PDB file of C-alpha atoms in Angstrom:
ATOM      1  CA  GLU W 231       0.000   0.000   0.000  1.00  0.00           C
ATOM      2  CA  ALA W 232       1.297   3.435  -0.969  1.00  0.00           C
ATOM      3  CA  GLN W 233       1.757   5.452   2.173  1.00  0.00           C
ATOM      4  CA  VAL W 234       3.703   7.906   4.278  1.00  0.00           C
ATOM      5  CA  THR W 235       4.634   6.387   7.621  1.00  0.00           C
ATOM      6  CA  GLN W 236       5.272   8.786  10.456  1.00  0.00           C
ATOM      7  CA  ASN W 237       6.251   7.840  14.002  1.00  0.00           C
ATOM      8  CA  PRO W 238       5.468   8.232  16.792  1.00  0.00           C
ATOM      9  CA  ARG W 239       1.825   9.344  16.796  1.00  0.00           C
ATOM     10  CA  TYR W 240       2.129  10.861  20.247  1.00  0.00           C
ATOM     11  CA  LEU W 241       5.189  12.142  22.045  1.00  0.00           C
ATOM     12  CA  ILE W 242       5.552  13.874  25.399  1.00  0.00           C
ATOM     13  CA  THR W 243       8.965  15.167  26.317  1.00  0.00           C
ATOM     14  CA  VAL W 244      10.705  17.732  28.476  1.00  0.00           C
ATOM     15  CA  THR W 245      12.444  20.923  27.496  1.00  0.00           C
ATOM     16  CA  GLY W 246      15.902  20.345  26.076  1.00  0.00           C
ATOM     17  CA  LYS W 247      15.705  16.606  25.470  1.00  0.00           C
ATOM     18  CA  LYS W 248      16.619  15.865  21.873  1.00  0.00           C
ATOM     19  CA  LEU W 249      14.057  13.969  19.828  1.00  0.00           C
ATOM     20  CA  THR W 250      13.532  12.670  16.321  1.00  0.00           C
ATOM     21  CA  VAL W 251      10.276  12.138  14.465  1.00  0.00           C
ATOM     22  CA  THR W 252      10.678   9.666  11.649  1.00  0.00           C
ATOM     23  CA  CYS W 253       9.048   9.807   8.230  1.00  0.00           C
ATOM     24  CA  SER W 254       9.236   7.272   5.439  1.00  0.00           C
ATOM     25  CA  GLN W 255       7.405   6.996   2.101  1.00  0.00           C
ATOM     26  CA  ASN W 256       7.220   4.068  -0.294  1.00  0.00           C
ATOM     27  CA  MET W 257       6.073   5.933  -3.419  1.00  0.00           C
ATOM     28  CA  ASN W 258       9.490   6.986  -4.735  1.00  0.00           C
ATOM     29  CA  HIS W 259       8.545  10.649  -4.309  1.00  0.00           C
ATOM     30  CA  GLU W 260      11.237  13.261  -4.823  1.00  0.00           C
ATOM     31  CA  TYR W 261       9.550  15.950  -2.730  1.00  0.00           C
ATOM     32  CA  MET W 262       9.135  15.618   1.025  1.00  0.00           C
ATOM     33  CA  SER W 263       8.121  18.209   3.558  1.00  0.00           C
ATOM     34  CA  TRP W 264       7.392  18.825   7.231  1.00  0.00           C
ATOM     35  CA  TYR W 265       4.526  20.983   8.504  1.00  0.00           C
ATOM     36  CA  ARG W 266       3.307  22.022  11.890  1.00  0.00           C
ATOM     37  CA  GLN W 267      -0.371  22.636  12.506  1.00  0.00           C
ATOM     38  CA  ASP W 268      -1.498  25.068  15.191  1.00  0.00           C
ATOM     39  CA  PRO W 269      -5.050  26.320  15.879  1.00  0.00           C
ATOM     40  CA  GLY W 270      -5.914  29.323  13.770  1.00  0.00           C
ATOM     41  CA  LEU W 271      -2.643  29.174  11.852  1.00  0.00           C
ATOM     42  CA  GLY W 272      -3.270  26.272   9.486  1.00  0.00           C
ATOM     43  CA  LEU W 273      -0.301  24.284   8.228  1.00  0.00           C
ATOM     44  CA  ARG W 274       3.041  26.026   8.207  1.00  0.00           C
ATOM     45  CA  GLN W 275       6.005  24.534   6.439  1.00  0.00           C
ATOM     46  CA  ILE W 276       9.119  23.805   8.485  1.00  0.00           C
ATOM     47  CA  TYR W 277      11.527  22.289   5.954  1.00  0.00           C
ATOM     48  CA  TYR W 278      11.270  20.664   2.574  1.00  0.00           C
ATOM     49  CA  SER W 279      13.432  18.517   0.356  1.00  0.00           C
ATOM     50  CA  MET W 280      13.382  18.241  -3.417  1.00  0.00           C
ATOM     51  CA  ASN W 281      15.591  15.152  -3.504  1.00  0.00           C
ATOM     52  CA  VAL W 282      18.368  13.292  -1.705  1.00  0.00           C
ATOM     53  CA  GLU W 283      20.814  15.667   0.008  1.00  0.00           C
ATOM     54  CA  VAL W 284      18.725  18.681  -1.086  1.00  0.00           C
ATOM     55  CA  THR W 285      16.871  20.416   1.738  1.00  0.00           C
ATOM     56  CA  ASP W 286      15.680  23.963   2.302  1.00  0.00           C
ATOM     57  CA  LYS W 287      13.953  26.050   4.937  1.00  0.00           C
ATOM     58  CA  GLY W 288      10.253  26.640   4.943  1.00  0.00           C
ATOM     59  CA  ASP W 289       8.411  29.372   6.814  1.00  0.00           C
ATOM     60  CA  VAL W 290       9.174  28.291  10.400  1.00  0.00           C
ATOM     61  CA  PRO W 291      12.533  26.448  10.463  1.00  0.00           C
ATOM     62  CA  GLU W 292      13.930  27.781  13.758  1.00  0.00           C
ATOM     63  CA  GLY W 293      14.612  25.038  16.280  1.00  0.00           C
ATOM     64  CA  TYR W 294      14.354  22.198  13.754  1.00  0.00           C
ATOM     65  CA  LYS W 295      16.756  20.155  11.657  1.00  0.00           C
ATOM     66  CA  VAL W 296      16.202  17.693   8.844  1.00  0.00           C
ATOM     67  CA  SER W 297      18.260  15.368   6.710  1.00  0.00           C
ATOM     68  CA  ARG W 298      17.609  13.491   3.459  1.00  0.00           C
ATOM     69  CA  LYS W 299      20.219  10.790   3.151  1.00  0.00           C
ATOM     70  CA  GLU W 300      17.879   8.373   1.394  1.00  0.00           C
ATOM     71  CA  LYS W 301      15.019   9.152  -0.942  1.00  0.00           C
ATOM     72  CA  ARG W 302      12.403   7.434   1.199  1.00  0.00           C
ATOM     73  CA  ASN W 303      13.311   8.928   4.604  1.00  0.00           C
ATOM     74  CA  PHE W 304      13.046  12.473   5.907  1.00  0.00           C
ATOM     75  CA  PRO W 305      13.398  12.664   9.703  1.00  0.00           C
ATOM     76  CA  LEU W 306      12.629  15.794  11.706  1.00  0.00           C
ATOM     77  CA  ILE W 307      15.031  16.530  14.555  1.00  0.00           C
ATOM     78  CA  LEU W 308      14.458  18.820  17.506  1.00  0.00           C
ATOM     79  CA  GLU W 309      17.867  19.268  19.121  1.00  0.00           C
ATOM     80  CA  SER W 310      16.593  21.164  22.164  1.00  0.00           C
ATOM     81  CA  PRO W 311      12.788  21.207  22.221  1.00  0.00           C
ATOM     82  CA  SER W 312      10.975  24.088  23.876  1.00  0.00           C
ATOM     83  CA  PRO W 313       7.323  24.442  24.930  1.00  0.00           C
ATOM     84  CA  ASN W 314       6.547  26.638  21.902  1.00  0.00           C
ATOM     85  CA  GLN W 315       7.240  23.609  19.717  1.00  0.00           C
ATOM     86  CA  THR W 316       4.235  21.842  21.193  1.00  0.00           C
ATOM     87  CA  SER W 317       2.164  21.194  18.082  1.00  0.00           C
ATOM     88  CA  LEU W 318       0.768  18.680  15.628  1.00  0.00           C
ATOM     89  CA  TYR W 319       3.375  17.739  13.033  1.00  0.00           C
ATOM     90  CA  PHE W 320       2.824  16.277   9.590  1.00  0.00           C
ATOM     91  CA  CYS W 321       5.223  14.749   7.151  1.00  0.00           C
ATOM     92  CA  ALA W 322       4.143  14.749   3.509  1.00  0.00           C
ATOM     93  CA  SER W 323       5.500  13.676   0.149  1.00  0.00           C
ATOM     94  CA  SER W 324       4.754  14.241  -3.497  1.00  0.00           C
ATOM     95  CA  LEU W 325       6.084  14.031  -6.969  1.00  0.00           C
ATOM     96  CA  TYR W 326       7.267  17.549  -7.627  1.00  0.00           C
ATOM     97  CA  ARG W 327       5.977  17.695 -11.159  1.00  0.00           C
ATOM     98  CA  ASP W 328       2.592  18.066 -12.836  1.00  0.00           C
ATOM     99  CA  GLY W 329       0.592  19.283  -9.886  1.00  0.00           C
ATOM    100  CA  SER W 330       0.688  16.056  -7.943  1.00  0.00           C
ATOM    101  CA  PRO W 331      -1.050  16.274  -4.567  1.00  0.00           C
ATOM    102  CA  LEU W 332       0.641  15.909  -1.211  1.00  0.00           C
ATOM    103  CA  HIS W 333       0.353  12.570   0.554  1.00  0.00           C
ATOM    104  CA  PHE W 334       0.377  12.977   4.318  1.00  0.00           C
ATOM    105  CA  GLY W 335       1.480  10.863   7.228  1.00  0.00           C
ATOM    106  CA  ASN W 336      -0.906  10.411  10.156  1.00  0.00           C
ATOM    107  CA  GLY W 337       0.636  13.178  12.211  1.00  0.00           C
ATOM    108  CA  THR W 338       2.622  13.358  15.443  1.00  0.00           C
ATOM    109  CA  ARG W 339       1.159  15.145  18.454  1.00  0.00           C
ATOM    110  CA  LEU W 340       4.153  16.563  20.320  1.00  0.00           C
ATOM    111  CA  THR W 341       3.940  18.021  23.802  1.00  0.00           C
ATOM    112  CA  VAL W 342       7.000  19.703  25.333  1.00  0.00           C
ATOM    113  CA  THR W 343       6.758  20.442  29.049  1.00  0.00           C
TER     114      THR W 343
ATOM    115  CA  ALA H  94       5.220  33.999  -1.533  1.00  0.00           C
ATOM    116  CA  GLN H  95       1.724  33.037  -2.450  1.00  0.00           C
ATOM    117  CA  THR H  96      -0.948  33.434   0.223  1.00  0.00           C
ATOM    118  CA  VAL H  97      -4.129  31.443   0.683  1.00  0.00           C
ATOM    119  CA  THR H  98      -7.042  32.900   2.646  1.00  0.00           C
ATOM    120  CA  GLN H  99      -9.966  31.050   4.142  1.00  0.00           C
ATOM    121  CA  SER H 100     -12.158  33.723   5.679  1.00  0.00           C
ATOM    122  CA  GLN H 101     -14.621  31.387   7.399  1.00  0.00           C
ATOM    123  CA  PRO H 102     -13.042  29.818  10.499  1.00  0.00           C
ATOM    124  CA  GLU H 103     -16.261  27.901  11.219  1.00  0.00           C
ATOM    125  CA  MET H 104     -19.292  26.854   9.212  1.00  0.00           C
ATOM    126  CA  SER H 105     -22.293  24.686   9.919  1.00  0.00           C
ATOM    127  CA  VAL H 106     -24.800  22.914   7.697  1.00  0.00           C
ATOM    128  CA  GLN H 107     -27.896  20.819   8.207  1.00  0.00           C
ATOM    129  CA  GLU H 108     -27.598  17.218   7.173  1.00  0.00           C
ATOM    130  CA  ALA H 109     -28.652  16.747   3.501  1.00  0.00           C
ATOM    131  CA  GLU H 110     -28.243  20.459   2.759  1.00  0.00           C
ATOM    132  CA  THR H 111     -25.571  22.179   0.671  1.00  0.00           C
ATOM    133  CA  VAL H 112     -22.702  24.264   1.996  1.00  0.00           C
ATOM    134  CA  THR H 113     -20.003  26.301   0.285  1.00  0.00           C
ATOM    135  CA  LEU H 114     -16.568  26.930   1.787  1.00  0.00           C
ATOM    136  CA  SER H 115     -14.654  29.880   0.415  1.00  0.00           C
ATOM    137  CA  CYS H 116     -10.985  30.221  -0.469  1.00  0.00           C
ATOM    138  CA  THR H 117      -9.081  33.010  -2.136  1.00  0.00           C
ATOM    139  CA  TYR H 118      -5.427  33.179  -3.056  1.00  0.00           C
ATOM    140  CA  ASP H 119      -2.893  35.661  -4.203  1.00  0.00           C
ATOM    141  CA  THR H 120      -0.406  34.826  -6.951  1.00  0.00           C
ATOM    142  CA  SER H 121       1.369  36.259  -9.946  1.00  0.00           C
ATOM    143  CA  GLU H 122       1.715  32.850 -11.594  1.00  0.00           C
ATOM    144  CA  SER H 123      -0.490  31.949 -14.538  1.00  0.00           C
ATOM    145  CA  ASP H 124      -0.202  28.205 -14.081  1.00  0.00           C
ATOM    146  CA  TYR H 125      -0.737  26.460 -10.750  1.00  0.00           C
ATOM    147  CA  TYR H 126      -2.829  23.835  -8.985  1.00  0.00           C
ATOM    148  CA  LEU H 127      -5.426  24.087  -6.260  1.00  0.00           C
ATOM    149  CA  PHE H 128      -6.573  21.484  -3.767  1.00  0.00           C
ATOM    150  CA  TRP H 129      -9.043  20.961  -0.987  1.00  0.00           C
ATOM    151  CA  TYR H 130      -8.040  18.663   1.880  1.00  0.00           C
ATOM    152  CA  LYS H 131     -10.308  17.303   4.582  1.00  0.00           C
ATOM    153  CA  GLN H 132      -9.097  16.634   8.122  1.00  0.00           C
ATOM    154  CA  PRO H 133     -11.622  14.656  10.215  1.00  0.00           C
ATOM    155  CA  PRO H 134     -11.200  14.231  13.982  1.00  0.00           C
ATOM    156  CA  SER H 135      -8.860  11.323  13.273  1.00  0.00           C
ATOM    157  CA  ARG H 136      -6.535  14.149  12.057  1.00  0.00           C
ATOM    158  CA  GLN H 137      -5.686  12.286   8.857  1.00  0.00           C
ATOM    159  CA  MET H 138      -5.314  14.641   5.873  1.00  0.00           C
ATOM    160  CA  ILE H 139      -7.468  13.442   2.983  1.00  0.00           C
ATOM    161  CA  LEU H 140      -7.430  14.859  -0.531  1.00  0.00           C
ATOM    162  CA  VAL H 141     -10.936  15.914  -1.546  1.00  0.00           C
ATOM    163  CA  ILE H 142     -10.509  17.538  -4.934  1.00  0.00           C
ATOM    164  CA  ARG H 143      -7.901  18.982  -7.301  1.00  0.00           C
ATOM    165  CA  GLN H 144      -8.115  21.724  -9.924  1.00  0.00           C
ATOM    166  CA  GLU H 145      -5.653  22.723 -12.639  1.00  0.00           C
ATOM    167  CA  ALA H 146      -5.580  26.462 -13.234  1.00  0.00           C
ATOM    168  CA  TYR H 147      -5.347  26.054 -17.002  1.00  0.00           C
ATOM    169  CA  LYS H 148      -8.652  24.155 -17.071  1.00  0.00           C
ATOM    170  CA  GLN H 149     -11.774  26.279 -17.159  1.00  0.00           C
ATOM    171  CA  GLN H 150     -14.011  23.365 -16.269  1.00  0.00           C
ATOM    172  CA  ASN H 151     -14.713  23.063 -12.560  1.00  0.00           C
ATOM    173  CA  ALA H 152     -13.574  19.826 -10.922  1.00  0.00           C
ATOM    174  CA  THR H 153     -16.175  17.480  -9.443  1.00  0.00           C
ATOM    175  CA  GLU H 154     -15.853  14.433  -7.215  1.00  0.00           C
ATOM    176  CA  ASN H 155     -19.198  12.897  -6.331  1.00  0.00           C
ATOM    177  CA  ARG H 156     -20.904  15.308  -3.865  1.00  0.00           C
ATOM    178  CA  PHE H 157     -17.925  17.681  -3.882  1.00  0.00           C
ATOM    179  CA  SER H 158     -17.461  20.332  -6.537  1.00  0.00           C
ATOM    180  CA  VAL H 159     -15.538  23.560  -6.873  1.00  0.00           C
ATOM    181  CA  ASN H 160     -16.274  26.984  -8.266  1.00  0.00           C
ATOM    182  CA  PHE H 161     -12.963  28.116  -9.725  1.00  0.00           C
ATOM    183  CA  GLN H 162     -12.831  31.769 -10.735  1.00  0.00           C
ATOM    184  CA  LYS H 163      -9.311  32.377 -12.031  1.00  0.00           C
ATOM    185  CA  ALA H 164      -9.628  36.114 -12.598  1.00  0.00           C
ATOM    186  CA  ALA H 165     -11.029  36.617  -9.118  1.00  0.00           C
ATOM    187  CA  LYS H 166      -8.480  34.160  -7.654  1.00  0.00           C
ATOM    188  CA  SER H 167     -11.262  32.312  -5.912  1.00  0.00           C
ATOM    189  CA  PHE H 168     -11.628  28.569  -5.331  1.00  0.00           C
ATOM    190  CA  SER H 169     -14.699  27.629  -3.305  1.00  0.00           C
ATOM    191  CA  LEU H 170     -15.754  24.109  -2.349  1.00  0.00           C
ATOM    192  CA  LYS H 171     -19.397  23.072  -2.537  1.00  0.00           C
ATOM    193  CA  ILE H 172     -20.567  20.046  -0.586  1.00  0.00           C
ATOM    194  CA  SER H 173     -23.977  18.784  -1.665  1.00  0.00           C
ATOM    195  CA  ASP H 174     -26.259  16.501   0.331  1.00  0.00           C
ATOM    196  CA  SER H 175     -24.090  16.974   3.428  1.00  0.00           C
ATOM    197  CA  GLN H 176     -23.518  13.906   5.562  1.00  0.00           C
ATOM    198  CA  LEU H 177     -22.427  13.526   9.173  1.00  0.00           C
ATOM    199  CA  GLY H 178     -19.120  12.140   7.937  1.00  0.00           C
ATOM    200  CA  ASP H 179     -18.389  15.432   6.195  1.00  0.00           C
ATOM    201  CA  ALA H 180     -17.798  17.096   9.563  1.00  0.00           C
ATOM    202  CA  ALA H 181     -14.119  18.028   9.531  1.00  0.00           C
ATOM    203  CA  MET H 182     -11.589  20.794   9.124  1.00  0.00           C
ATOM    204  CA  TYR H 183     -11.172  21.716   5.460  1.00  0.00           C
ATOM    205  CA  PHE H 184      -7.970  23.212   4.112  1.00  0.00           C
ATOM    206  CA  CYS H 185      -7.532  24.973   0.805  1.00  0.00           C
ATOM    207  CA  ALA H 186      -4.079  24.578  -0.744  1.00  0.00           C
ATOM    208  CA  TYR H 187      -2.185  26.108  -3.638  1.00  0.00           C
ATOM    209  CA  ARG H 188       0.682  24.419  -5.459  1.00  0.00           C
ATOM    210  CA  SER H 189       3.148  26.573  -7.346  1.00  0.00           C
ATOM    211  CA  THR H 190       4.744  25.557 -10.633  1.00  0.00           C
ATOM    212  CA  ILE H 191       8.037  27.269  -9.816  1.00  0.00           C
ATOM    213  CA  THR H 192      10.347  24.279  -9.988  1.00  0.00           C
ATOM    214  CA  ASN H 193      13.419  25.755  -8.274  1.00  0.00           C
ATOM    215  CA  THR H 194      11.462  25.856  -5.000  1.00  0.00           C
ATOM    216  CA  GLY H 195      10.124  22.353  -5.419  1.00  0.00           C
ATOM    217  CA  ASN H 196       6.707  23.434  -6.644  1.00  0.00           C
ATOM    218  CA  GLN H 197       5.780  24.607  -3.170  1.00  0.00           C
ATOM    219  CA  PHE H 198       2.474  24.120  -1.422  1.00  0.00           C
ATOM    220  CA  TYR H 199       0.723  26.910   0.473  1.00  0.00           C
ATOM    221  CA  PHE H 200      -2.167  26.291   2.832  1.00  0.00           C
ATOM    222  CA  GLY H 201      -5.031  28.344   4.195  1.00  0.00           C
ATOM    223  CA  THR H 202      -5.877  28.443   7.898  1.00  0.00           C
ATOM    224  CA  GLY H 203      -8.788  26.063   7.561  1.00  0.00           C
ATOM    225  CA  THR H 204     -12.575  26.040   7.956  1.00  0.00           C
ATOM    226  CA  SER H 205     -14.140  23.850  10.608  1.00  0.00           C
ATOM    227  CA  LEU H 206     -17.376  22.351   9.267  1.00  0.00           C
ATOM    228  CA  THR H 207     -20.075  21.090  11.610  1.00  0.00           C
ATOM    229  CA  VAL H 208     -22.900  18.963  10.243  1.00  0.00           C
ATOM    230  CA  ILE H 209     -26.119  19.218  12.237  1.00  0.00           C
ATOM    231  CA  PRO H 210     -28.318  16.098  12.280  1.00  0.00           C
TER     232      PRO H 210
END
């Protein structure tokens, strides 16, 4: 089944404790992206990647890191999480040609205390 | 950067009635793509409908249709014969055709739809 697999679904952590949210897709998509969703703000892009070893900042990159060492994987790293990073996070992937839609993972609800 | 505006934070509709969710966008591109996504309480993001800007014909998917007005930069979603399962947050999205930025997506802030039995 074609899908974007994102883990974990829920994560509670404390300020400053490094964490990684994993994302993997099995559709051979070049484009992958991370979003955070906050009430009243919609989805805001954190980072995106157009292909292996090619990543770029989105609208809200501060406090986040990504890497794209393999085409299928695009992990999101929070080196030192803070409470303002409490949010719902989505990984998504797409072909980056011909108006292909985004395919989303099931989301990760992160709480930083 | 392109902006997408959904001016209705919340909407409600009676079951079996019709509701229209509005979306406007700002762009200088002539070619682009527009989408509506549905997010039910399960929080999964589900593609509802897709529209190519170069097509004048409005996209339709079963009970879901759009009213695409390119000159007005408007892309509204009409849900006919509303069902309880249509209750969700709906996001309008724009996809650029500028390839050096990965054909970026831009999202609106969402409209929360309640369906009243």
